[in-house]
mmCIF file of C-alpha atoms in Angstrom:
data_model
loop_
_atom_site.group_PDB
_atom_site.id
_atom_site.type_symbol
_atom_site.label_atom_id
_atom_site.label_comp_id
_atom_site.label_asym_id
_atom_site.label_seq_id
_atom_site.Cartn_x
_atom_site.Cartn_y
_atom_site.Cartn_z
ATOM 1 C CA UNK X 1 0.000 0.000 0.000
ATOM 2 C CA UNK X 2 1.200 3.126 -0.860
ATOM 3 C CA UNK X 3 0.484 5.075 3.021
ATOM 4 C CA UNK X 4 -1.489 7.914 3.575
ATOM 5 C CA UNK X 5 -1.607 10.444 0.661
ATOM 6 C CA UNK X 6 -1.354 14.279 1.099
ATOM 7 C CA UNK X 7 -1.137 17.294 -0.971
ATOM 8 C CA UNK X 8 -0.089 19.536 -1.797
ATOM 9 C CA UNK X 9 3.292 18.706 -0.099
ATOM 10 C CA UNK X 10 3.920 22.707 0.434
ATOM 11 C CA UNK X 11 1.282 25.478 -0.014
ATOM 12 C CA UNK X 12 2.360 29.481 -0.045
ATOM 13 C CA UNK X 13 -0.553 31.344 0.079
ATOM 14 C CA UNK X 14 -1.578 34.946 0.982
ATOM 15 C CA UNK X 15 -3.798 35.925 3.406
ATOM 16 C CA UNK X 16 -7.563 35.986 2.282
ATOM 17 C CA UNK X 17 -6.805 33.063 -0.417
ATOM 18 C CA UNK X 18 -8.944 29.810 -0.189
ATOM 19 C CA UNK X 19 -6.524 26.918 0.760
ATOM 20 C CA UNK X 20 -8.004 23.124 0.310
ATOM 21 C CA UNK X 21 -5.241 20.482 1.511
ATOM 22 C CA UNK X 22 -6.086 16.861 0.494
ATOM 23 C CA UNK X 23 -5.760 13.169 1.604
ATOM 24 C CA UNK X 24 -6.262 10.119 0.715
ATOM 25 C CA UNK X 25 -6.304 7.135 3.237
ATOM 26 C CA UNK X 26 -4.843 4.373 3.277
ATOM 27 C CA UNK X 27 -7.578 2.019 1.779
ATOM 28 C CA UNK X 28 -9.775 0.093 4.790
ATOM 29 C CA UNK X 29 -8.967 2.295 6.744
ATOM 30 C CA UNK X 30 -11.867 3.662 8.340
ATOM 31 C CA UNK X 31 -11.015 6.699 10.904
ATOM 32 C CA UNK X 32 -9.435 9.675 9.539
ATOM 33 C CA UNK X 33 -7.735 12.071 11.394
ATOM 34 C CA UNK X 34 -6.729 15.823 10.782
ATOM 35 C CA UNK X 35 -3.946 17.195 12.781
ATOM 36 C CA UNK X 36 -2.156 20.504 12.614
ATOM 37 C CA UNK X 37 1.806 20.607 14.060
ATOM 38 C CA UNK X 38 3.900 23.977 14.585
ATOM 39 C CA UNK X 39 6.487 24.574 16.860
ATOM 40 C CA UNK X 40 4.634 26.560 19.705
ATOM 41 C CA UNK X 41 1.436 24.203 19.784
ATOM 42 C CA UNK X 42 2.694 20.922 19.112
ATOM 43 C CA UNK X 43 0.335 18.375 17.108
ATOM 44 C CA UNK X 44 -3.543 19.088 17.351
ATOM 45 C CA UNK X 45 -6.140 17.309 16.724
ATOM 46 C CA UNK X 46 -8.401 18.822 14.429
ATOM 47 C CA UNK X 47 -10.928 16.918 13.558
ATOM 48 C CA UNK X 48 -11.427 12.998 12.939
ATOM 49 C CA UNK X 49 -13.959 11.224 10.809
ATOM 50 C CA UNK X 50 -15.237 7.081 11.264
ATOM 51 C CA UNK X 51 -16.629 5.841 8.103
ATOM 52 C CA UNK X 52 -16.834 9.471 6.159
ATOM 53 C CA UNK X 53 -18.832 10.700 9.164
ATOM 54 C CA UNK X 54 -17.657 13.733 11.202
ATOM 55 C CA UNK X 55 -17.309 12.634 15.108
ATOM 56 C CA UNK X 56 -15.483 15.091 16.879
ATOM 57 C CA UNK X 57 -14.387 18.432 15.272
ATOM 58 C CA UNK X 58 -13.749 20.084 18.739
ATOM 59 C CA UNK X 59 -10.602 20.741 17.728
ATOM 60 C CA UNK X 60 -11.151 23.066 14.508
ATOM 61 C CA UNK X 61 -9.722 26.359 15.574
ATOM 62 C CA UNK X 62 -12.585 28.588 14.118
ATOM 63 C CA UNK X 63 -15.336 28.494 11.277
ATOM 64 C CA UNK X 64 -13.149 29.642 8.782
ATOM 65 C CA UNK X 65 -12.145 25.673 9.079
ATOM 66 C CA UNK X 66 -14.192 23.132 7.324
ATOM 67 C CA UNK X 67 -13.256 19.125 6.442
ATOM 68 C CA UNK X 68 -15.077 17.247 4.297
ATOM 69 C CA UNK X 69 -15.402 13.363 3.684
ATOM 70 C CA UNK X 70 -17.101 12.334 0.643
ATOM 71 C CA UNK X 71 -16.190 9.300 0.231
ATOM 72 C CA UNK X 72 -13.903 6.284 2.206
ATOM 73 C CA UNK X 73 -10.757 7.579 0.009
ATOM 74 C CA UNK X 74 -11.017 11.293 -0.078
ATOM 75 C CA UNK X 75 -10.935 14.036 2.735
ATOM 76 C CA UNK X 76 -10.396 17.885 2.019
ATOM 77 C CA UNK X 77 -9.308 20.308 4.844
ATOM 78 C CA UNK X 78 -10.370 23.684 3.748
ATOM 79 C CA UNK X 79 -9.389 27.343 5.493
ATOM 80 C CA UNK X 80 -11.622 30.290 3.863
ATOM 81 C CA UNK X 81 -10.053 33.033 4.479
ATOM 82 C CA UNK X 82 -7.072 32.418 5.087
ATOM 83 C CA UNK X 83 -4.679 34.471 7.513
ATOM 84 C CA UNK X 84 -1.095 34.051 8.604
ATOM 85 C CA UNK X 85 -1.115 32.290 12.099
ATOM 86 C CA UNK X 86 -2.556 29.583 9.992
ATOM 87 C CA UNK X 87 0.873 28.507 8.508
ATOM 88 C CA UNK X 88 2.017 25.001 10.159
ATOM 89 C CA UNK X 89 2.309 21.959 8.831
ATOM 90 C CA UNK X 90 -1.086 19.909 8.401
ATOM 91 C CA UNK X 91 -1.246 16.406 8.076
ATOM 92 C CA UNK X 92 -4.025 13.471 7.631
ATOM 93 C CA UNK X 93 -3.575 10.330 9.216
ATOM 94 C CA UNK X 94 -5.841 6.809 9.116
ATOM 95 C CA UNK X 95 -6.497 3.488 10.926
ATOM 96 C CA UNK X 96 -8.664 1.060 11.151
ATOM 97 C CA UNK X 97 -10.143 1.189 14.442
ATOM 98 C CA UNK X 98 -9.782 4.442 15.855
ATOM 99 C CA UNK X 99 -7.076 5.310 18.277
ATOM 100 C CA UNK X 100 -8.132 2.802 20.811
ATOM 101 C CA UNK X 101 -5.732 -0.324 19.824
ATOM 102 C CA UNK X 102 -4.024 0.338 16.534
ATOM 103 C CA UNK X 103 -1.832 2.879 15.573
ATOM 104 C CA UNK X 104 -1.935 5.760 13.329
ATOM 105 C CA UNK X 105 -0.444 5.860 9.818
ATOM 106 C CA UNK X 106 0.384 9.662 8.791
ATOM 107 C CA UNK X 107 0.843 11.201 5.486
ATOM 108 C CA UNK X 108 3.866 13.513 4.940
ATOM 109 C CA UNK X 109 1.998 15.967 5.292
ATOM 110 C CA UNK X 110 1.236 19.406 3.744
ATOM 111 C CA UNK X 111 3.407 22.920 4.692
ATOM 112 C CA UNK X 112 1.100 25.892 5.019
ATOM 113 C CA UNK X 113 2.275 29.126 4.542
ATOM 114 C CA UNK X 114 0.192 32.203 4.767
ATOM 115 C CA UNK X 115 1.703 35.478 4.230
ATOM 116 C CA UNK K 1 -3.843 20.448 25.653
ATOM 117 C CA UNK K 2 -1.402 18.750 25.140
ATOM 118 C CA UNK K 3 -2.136 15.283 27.400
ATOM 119 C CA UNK K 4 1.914 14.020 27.287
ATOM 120 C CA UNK K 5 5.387 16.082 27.963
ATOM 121 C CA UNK K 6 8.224 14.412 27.059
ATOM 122 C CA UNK K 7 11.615 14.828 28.866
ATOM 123 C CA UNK K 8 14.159 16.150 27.513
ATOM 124 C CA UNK K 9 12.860 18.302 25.122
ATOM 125 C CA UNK K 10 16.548 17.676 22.983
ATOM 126 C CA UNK K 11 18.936 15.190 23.844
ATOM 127 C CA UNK K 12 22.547 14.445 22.042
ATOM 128 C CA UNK K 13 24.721 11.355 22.264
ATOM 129 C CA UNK K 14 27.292 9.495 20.330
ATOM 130 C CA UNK K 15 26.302 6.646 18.073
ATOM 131 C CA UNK K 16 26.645 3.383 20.090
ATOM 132 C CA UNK K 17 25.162 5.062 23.771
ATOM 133 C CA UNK K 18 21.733 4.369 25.014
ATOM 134 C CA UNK K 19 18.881 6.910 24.768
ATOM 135 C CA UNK K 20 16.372 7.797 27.248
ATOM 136 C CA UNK K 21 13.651 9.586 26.590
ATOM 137 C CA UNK K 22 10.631 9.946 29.326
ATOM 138 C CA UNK K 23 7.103 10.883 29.190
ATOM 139 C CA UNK K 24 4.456 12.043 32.001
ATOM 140 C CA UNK K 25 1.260 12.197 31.591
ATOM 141 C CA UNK K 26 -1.756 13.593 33.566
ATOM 142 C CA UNK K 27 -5.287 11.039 33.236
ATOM 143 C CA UNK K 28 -5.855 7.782 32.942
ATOM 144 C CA UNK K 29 -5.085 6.063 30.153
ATOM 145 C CA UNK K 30 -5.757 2.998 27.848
ATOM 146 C CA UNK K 31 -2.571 2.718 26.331
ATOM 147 C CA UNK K 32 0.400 4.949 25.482
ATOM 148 C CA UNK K 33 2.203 4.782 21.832
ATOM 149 C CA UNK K 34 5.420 6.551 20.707
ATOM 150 C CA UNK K 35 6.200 7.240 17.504
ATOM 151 C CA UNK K 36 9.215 8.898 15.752
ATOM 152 C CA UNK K 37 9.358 12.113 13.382
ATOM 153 C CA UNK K 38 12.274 12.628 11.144
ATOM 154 C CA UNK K 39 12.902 15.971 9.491
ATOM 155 C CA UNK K 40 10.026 16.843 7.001
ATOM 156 C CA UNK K 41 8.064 13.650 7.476
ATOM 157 C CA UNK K 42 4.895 12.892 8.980
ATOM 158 C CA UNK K 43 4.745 10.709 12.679
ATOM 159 C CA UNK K 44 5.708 6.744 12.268
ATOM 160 C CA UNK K 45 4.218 4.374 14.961
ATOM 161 C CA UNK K 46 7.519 2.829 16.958
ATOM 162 C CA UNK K 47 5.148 0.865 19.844
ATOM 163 C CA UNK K 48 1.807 0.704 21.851
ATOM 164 C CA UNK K 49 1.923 -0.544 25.392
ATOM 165 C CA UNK K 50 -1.334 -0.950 26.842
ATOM 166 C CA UNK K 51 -2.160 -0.063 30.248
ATOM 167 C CA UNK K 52 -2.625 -3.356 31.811
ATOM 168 C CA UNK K 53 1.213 -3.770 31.023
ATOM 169 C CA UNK K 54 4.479 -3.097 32.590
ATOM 170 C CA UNK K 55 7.204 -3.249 29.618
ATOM 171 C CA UNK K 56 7.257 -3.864 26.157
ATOM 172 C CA UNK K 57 10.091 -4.691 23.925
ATOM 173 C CA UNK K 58 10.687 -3.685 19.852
ATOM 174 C CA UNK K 59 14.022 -4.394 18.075
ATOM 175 C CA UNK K 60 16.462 -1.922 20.006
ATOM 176 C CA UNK K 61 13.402 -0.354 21.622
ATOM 177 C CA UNK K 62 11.965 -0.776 25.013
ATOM 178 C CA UNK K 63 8.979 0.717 26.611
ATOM 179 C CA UNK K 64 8.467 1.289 30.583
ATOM 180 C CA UNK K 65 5.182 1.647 31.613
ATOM 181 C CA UNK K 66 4.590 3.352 35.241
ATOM 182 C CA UNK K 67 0.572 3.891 35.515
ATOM 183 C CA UNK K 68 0.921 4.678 39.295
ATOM 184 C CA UNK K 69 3.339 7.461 38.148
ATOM 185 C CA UNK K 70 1.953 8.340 35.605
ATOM 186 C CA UNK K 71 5.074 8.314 33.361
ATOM 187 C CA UNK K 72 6.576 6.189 29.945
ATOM 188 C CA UNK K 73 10.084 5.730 28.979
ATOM 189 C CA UNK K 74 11.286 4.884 25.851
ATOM 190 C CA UNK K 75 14.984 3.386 25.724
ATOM 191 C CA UNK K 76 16.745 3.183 22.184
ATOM 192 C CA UNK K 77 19.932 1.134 22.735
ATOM 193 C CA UNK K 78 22.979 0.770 21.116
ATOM 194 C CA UNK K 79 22.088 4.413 18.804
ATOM 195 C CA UNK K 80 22.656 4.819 15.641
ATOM 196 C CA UNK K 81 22.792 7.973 13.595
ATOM 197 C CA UNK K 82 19.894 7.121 11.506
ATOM 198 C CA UNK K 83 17.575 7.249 14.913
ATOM 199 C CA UNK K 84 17.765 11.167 14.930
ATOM 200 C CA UNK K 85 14.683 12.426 14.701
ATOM 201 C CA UNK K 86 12.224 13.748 16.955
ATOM 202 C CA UNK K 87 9.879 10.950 19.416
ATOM 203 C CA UNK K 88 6.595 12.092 20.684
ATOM 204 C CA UNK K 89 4.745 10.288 23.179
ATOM 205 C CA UNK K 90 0.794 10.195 22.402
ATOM 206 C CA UNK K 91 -2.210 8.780 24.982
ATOM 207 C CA UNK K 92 -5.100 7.480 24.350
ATOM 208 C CA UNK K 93 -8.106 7.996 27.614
ATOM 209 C CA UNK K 94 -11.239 7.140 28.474
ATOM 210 C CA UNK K 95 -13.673 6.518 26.167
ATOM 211 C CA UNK K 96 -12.743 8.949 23.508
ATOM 212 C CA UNK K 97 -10.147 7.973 20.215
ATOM 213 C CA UNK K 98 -8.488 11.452 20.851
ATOM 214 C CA UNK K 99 -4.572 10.472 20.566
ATOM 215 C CA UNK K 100 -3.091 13.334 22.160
ATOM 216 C CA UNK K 101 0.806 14.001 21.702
ATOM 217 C CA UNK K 102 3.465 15.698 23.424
ATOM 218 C CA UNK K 103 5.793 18.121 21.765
ATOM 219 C CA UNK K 104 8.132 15.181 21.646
ATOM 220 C CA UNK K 105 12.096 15.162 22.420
ATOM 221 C CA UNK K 106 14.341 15.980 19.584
ATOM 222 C CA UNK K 107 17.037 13.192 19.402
ATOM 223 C CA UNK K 108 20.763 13.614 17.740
ATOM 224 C CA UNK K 109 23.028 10.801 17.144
ATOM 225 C CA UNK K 110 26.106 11.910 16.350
ATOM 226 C CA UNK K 111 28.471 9.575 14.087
#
Protein backbone atom coordinates (compact mmCIF):
# COMPACT_ATOMS: atom_id res chain seq x y z
CA UNK A 1 0.00 0.00 0.00
CA UNK A 2 1.20 3.13 -0.86
CA UNK A 3 0.48 5.08 3.02
CA UNK A 4 -1.49 7.91 3.57
CA UNK A 5 -1.61 10.44 0.66
CA UNK A 6 -1.35 14.28 1.10
CA UNK A 7 -1.14 17.29 -0.97
CA UNK A 8 -0.09 19.54 -1.80
CA UNK A 9 3.29 18.71 -0.10
CA UNK A 10 3.92 22.71 0.43
CA UNK A 11 1.28 25.48 -0.01
CA UNK A 12 2.36 29.48 -0.04
CA UNK A 13 -0.55 31.34 0.08
CA UNK A 14 -1.58 34.95 0.98
CA UNK A 15 -3.80 35.93 3.41
CA UNK A 16 -7.56 35.99 2.28
CA UNK A 17 -6.81 33.06 -0.42
CA UNK A 18 -8.94 29.81 -0.19
CA UNK A 19 -6.52 26.92 0.76
CA UNK A 20 -8.00 23.12 0.31
CA UNK A 21 -5.24 20.48 1.51
CA UNK A 22 -6.09 16.86 0.49
CA UNK A 23 -5.76 13.17 1.60
CA UNK A 24 -6.26 10.12 0.71
CA UNK A 25 -6.30 7.13 3.24
CA UNK A 26 -4.84 4.37 3.28
CA UNK A 27 -7.58 2.02 1.78
CA UNK A 28 -9.77 0.09 4.79
CA UNK A 29 -8.97 2.29 6.74
CA UNK A 30 -11.87 3.66 8.34
CA UNK A 31 -11.01 6.70 10.90
CA UNK A 32 -9.44 9.68 9.54
CA UNK A 33 -7.73 12.07 11.39
CA UNK A 34 -6.73 15.82 10.78
CA UNK A 35 -3.95 17.19 12.78
CA UNK A 36 -2.16 20.50 12.61
CA UNK A 37 1.81 20.61 14.06
CA UNK A 38 3.90 23.98 14.58
CA UNK A 39 6.49 24.57 16.86
CA UNK A 40 4.63 26.56 19.71
CA UNK A 41 1.44 24.20 19.78
CA UNK A 42 2.69 20.92 19.11
CA UNK A 43 0.34 18.38 17.11
CA UNK A 44 -3.54 19.09 17.35
CA UNK A 45 -6.14 17.31 16.72
CA UNK A 46 -8.40 18.82 14.43
CA UNK A 47 -10.93 16.92 13.56
CA UNK A 48 -11.43 13.00 12.94
CA UNK A 49 -13.96 11.22 10.81
CA UNK A 50 -15.24 7.08 11.26
CA UNK A 51 -16.63 5.84 8.10
CA UNK A 52 -16.83 9.47 6.16
CA UNK A 53 -18.83 10.70 9.16
CA UNK A 54 -17.66 13.73 11.20
CA UNK A 55 -17.31 12.63 15.11
CA UNK A 56 -15.48 15.09 16.88
CA UNK A 57 -14.39 18.43 15.27
CA UNK A 58 -13.75 20.08 18.74
CA UNK A 59 -10.60 20.74 17.73
CA UNK A 60 -11.15 23.07 14.51
CA UNK A 61 -9.72 26.36 15.57
CA UNK A 62 -12.59 28.59 14.12
CA UNK A 63 -15.34 28.49 11.28
CA UNK A 64 -13.15 29.64 8.78
CA UNK A 65 -12.14 25.67 9.08
CA UNK A 66 -14.19 23.13 7.32
CA UNK A 67 -13.26 19.13 6.44
CA UNK A 68 -15.08 17.25 4.30
CA UNK A 69 -15.40 13.36 3.68
CA UNK A 70 -17.10 12.33 0.64
CA UNK A 71 -16.19 9.30 0.23
CA UNK A 72 -13.90 6.28 2.21
CA UNK A 73 -10.76 7.58 0.01
CA UNK A 74 -11.02 11.29 -0.08
CA UNK A 75 -10.94 14.04 2.74
CA UNK A 76 -10.40 17.88 2.02
CA UNK A 77 -9.31 20.31 4.84
CA UNK A 78 -10.37 23.68 3.75
CA UNK A 79 -9.39 27.34 5.49
CA UNK A 80 -11.62 30.29 3.86
CA UNK A 81 -10.05 33.03 4.48
CA UNK A 82 -7.07 32.42 5.09
CA UNK A 83 -4.68 34.47 7.51
CA UNK A 84 -1.10 34.05 8.60
CA UNK A 85 -1.12 32.29 12.10
CA UNK A 86 -2.56 29.58 9.99
CA UNK A 87 0.87 28.51 8.51
CA UNK A 88 2.02 25.00 10.16
CA UNK A 89 2.31 21.96 8.83
CA UNK A 90 -1.09 19.91 8.40
CA UNK A 91 -1.25 16.41 8.08
CA UNK A 92 -4.02 13.47 7.63
CA UNK A 93 -3.58 10.33 9.22
CA UNK A 94 -5.84 6.81 9.12
CA UNK A 95 -6.50 3.49 10.93
CA UNK A 96 -8.66 1.06 11.15
CA UNK A 97 -10.14 1.19 14.44
CA UNK A 98 -9.78 4.44 15.86
CA UNK A 99 -7.08 5.31 18.28
CA UNK A 100 -8.13 2.80 20.81
CA UNK A 101 -5.73 -0.32 19.82
CA UNK A 102 -4.02 0.34 16.53
CA UNK A 103 -1.83 2.88 15.57
CA UNK A 104 -1.94 5.76 13.33
CA UNK A 105 -0.44 5.86 9.82
CA UNK A 106 0.38 9.66 8.79
CA UNK A 107 0.84 11.20 5.49
CA UNK A 108 3.87 13.51 4.94
CA UNK A 109 2.00 15.97 5.29
CA UNK A 110 1.24 19.41 3.74
CA UNK A 111 3.41 22.92 4.69
CA UNK A 112 1.10 25.89 5.02
CA UNK A 113 2.27 29.13 4.54
CA UNK A 114 0.19 32.20 4.77
CA UNK A 115 1.70 35.48 4.23
CA UNK B 1 -3.84 20.45 25.65
CA UNK B 2 -1.40 18.75 25.14
CA UNK B 3 -2.14 15.28 27.40
CA UNK B 4 1.91 14.02 27.29
CA UNK B 5 5.39 16.08 27.96
CA UNK B 6 8.22 14.41 27.06
CA UNK B 7 11.62 14.83 28.87
CA UNK B 8 14.16 16.15 27.51
CA UNK B 9 12.86 18.30 25.12
CA UNK B 10 16.55 17.68 22.98
CA UNK B 11 18.94 15.19 23.84
CA UNK B 12 22.55 14.45 22.04
CA UNK B 13 24.72 11.36 22.26
CA UNK B 14 27.29 9.49 20.33
CA UNK B 15 26.30 6.65 18.07
CA UNK B 16 26.65 3.38 20.09
CA UNK B 17 25.16 5.06 23.77
CA UNK B 18 21.73 4.37 25.01
CA UNK B 19 18.88 6.91 24.77
CA UNK B 20 16.37 7.80 27.25
CA UNK B 21 13.65 9.59 26.59
CA UNK B 22 10.63 9.95 29.33
CA UNK B 23 7.10 10.88 29.19
CA UNK B 24 4.46 12.04 32.00
CA UNK B 25 1.26 12.20 31.59
CA UNK B 26 -1.76 13.59 33.57
CA UNK B 27 -5.29 11.04 33.24
CA UNK B 28 -5.86 7.78 32.94
CA UNK B 29 -5.09 6.06 30.15
CA UNK B 30 -5.76 3.00 27.85
CA UNK B 31 -2.57 2.72 26.33
CA UNK B 32 0.40 4.95 25.48
CA UNK B 33 2.20 4.78 21.83
CA UNK B 34 5.42 6.55 20.71
CA UNK B 35 6.20 7.24 17.50
CA UNK B 36 9.22 8.90 15.75
CA UNK B 37 9.36 12.11 13.38
CA UNK B 38 12.27 12.63 11.14
CA UNK B 39 12.90 15.97 9.49
CA UNK B 40 10.03 16.84 7.00
CA UNK B 41 8.06 13.65 7.48
CA UNK B 42 4.90 12.89 8.98
CA UNK B 43 4.75 10.71 12.68
CA UNK B 44 5.71 6.74 12.27
CA UNK B 45 4.22 4.37 14.96
CA UNK B 46 7.52 2.83 16.96
CA UNK B 47 5.15 0.87 19.84
CA UNK B 48 1.81 0.70 21.85
CA UNK B 49 1.92 -0.54 25.39
CA UNK B 50 -1.33 -0.95 26.84
CA UNK B 51 -2.16 -0.06 30.25
CA UNK B 52 -2.62 -3.36 31.81
CA UNK B 53 1.21 -3.77 31.02
CA UNK B 54 4.48 -3.10 32.59
CA UNK B 55 7.20 -3.25 29.62
CA UNK B 56 7.26 -3.86 26.16
CA UNK B 57 10.09 -4.69 23.92
CA UNK B 58 10.69 -3.68 19.85
CA UNK B 59 14.02 -4.39 18.07
CA UNK B 60 16.46 -1.92 20.01
CA UNK B 61 13.40 -0.35 21.62
CA UNK B 62 11.97 -0.78 25.01
CA UNK B 63 8.98 0.72 26.61
CA UNK B 64 8.47 1.29 30.58
CA UNK B 65 5.18 1.65 31.61
CA UNK B 66 4.59 3.35 35.24
CA UNK B 67 0.57 3.89 35.52
CA UNK B 68 0.92 4.68 39.30
CA UNK B 69 3.34 7.46 38.15
CA UNK B 70 1.95 8.34 35.61
CA UNK B 71 5.07 8.31 33.36
CA UNK B 72 6.58 6.19 29.95
CA UNK B 73 10.08 5.73 28.98
CA UNK B 74 11.29 4.88 25.85
CA UNK B 75 14.98 3.39 25.72
CA UNK B 76 16.74 3.18 22.18
CA UNK B 77 19.93 1.13 22.74
CA UNK B 78 22.98 0.77 21.12
CA UNK B 79 22.09 4.41 18.80
CA UNK B 80 22.66 4.82 15.64
CA UNK B 81 22.79 7.97 13.60
CA UNK B 82 19.89 7.12 11.51
CA UNK B 83 17.58 7.25 14.91
CA UNK B 84 17.77 11.17 14.93
CA UNK B 85 14.68 12.43 14.70
CA UNK B 86 12.22 13.75 16.95
CA UNK B 87 9.88 10.95 19.42
CA UNK B 88 6.59 12.09 20.68
CA UNK B 89 4.75 10.29 23.18
CA UNK B 90 0.79 10.19 22.40
CA UNK B 91 -2.21 8.78 24.98
CA UNK B 92 -5.10 7.48 24.35
CA UNK B 93 -8.11 8.00 27.61
CA UNK B 94 -11.24 7.14 28.47
CA UNK B 95 -13.67 6.52 26.17
CA UNK B 96 -12.74 8.95 23.51
CA UNK B 97 -10.15 7.97 20.22
CA UNK B 98 -8.49 11.45 20.85
CA UNK B 99 -4.57 10.47 20.57
CA UNK B 100 -3.09 13.33 22.16
CA UNK B 101 0.81 14.00 21.70
CA UNK B 102 3.47 15.70 23.42
CA UNK B 103 5.79 18.12 21.77
CA UNK B 104 8.13 15.18 21.65
CA UNK B 105 12.10 15.16 22.42
CA UNK B 106 14.34 15.98 19.58
CA UNK B 107 17.04 13.19 19.40
CA UNK B 108 20.76 13.61 17.74
CA UNK B 109 23.03 10.80 17.14
CA UNK B 110 26.11 11.91 16.35
CA UNK B 111 28.47 9.58 14.09
Amino acid sequence: DAGVIQSPRHEVTEMGQEVTLRCKPISGHDYLFWYRQTMMRGLELLIYFNNNVPIDDSGMPEDRFSAKMPNASFSTLKIQPSEPRDSAVYFCASNDSGTGNSPLHFGNGTRLTVT
Amino acid sequence: SQQGEEDPQALSIQEGENATMNCSYKTSINNLQWYRQNSGRGLVHLILIRSNEREKHSGRLRVTLDTSKKSSSLLITASRAADTASYFCATVGGSNYKLTFGKGTLLTVNP
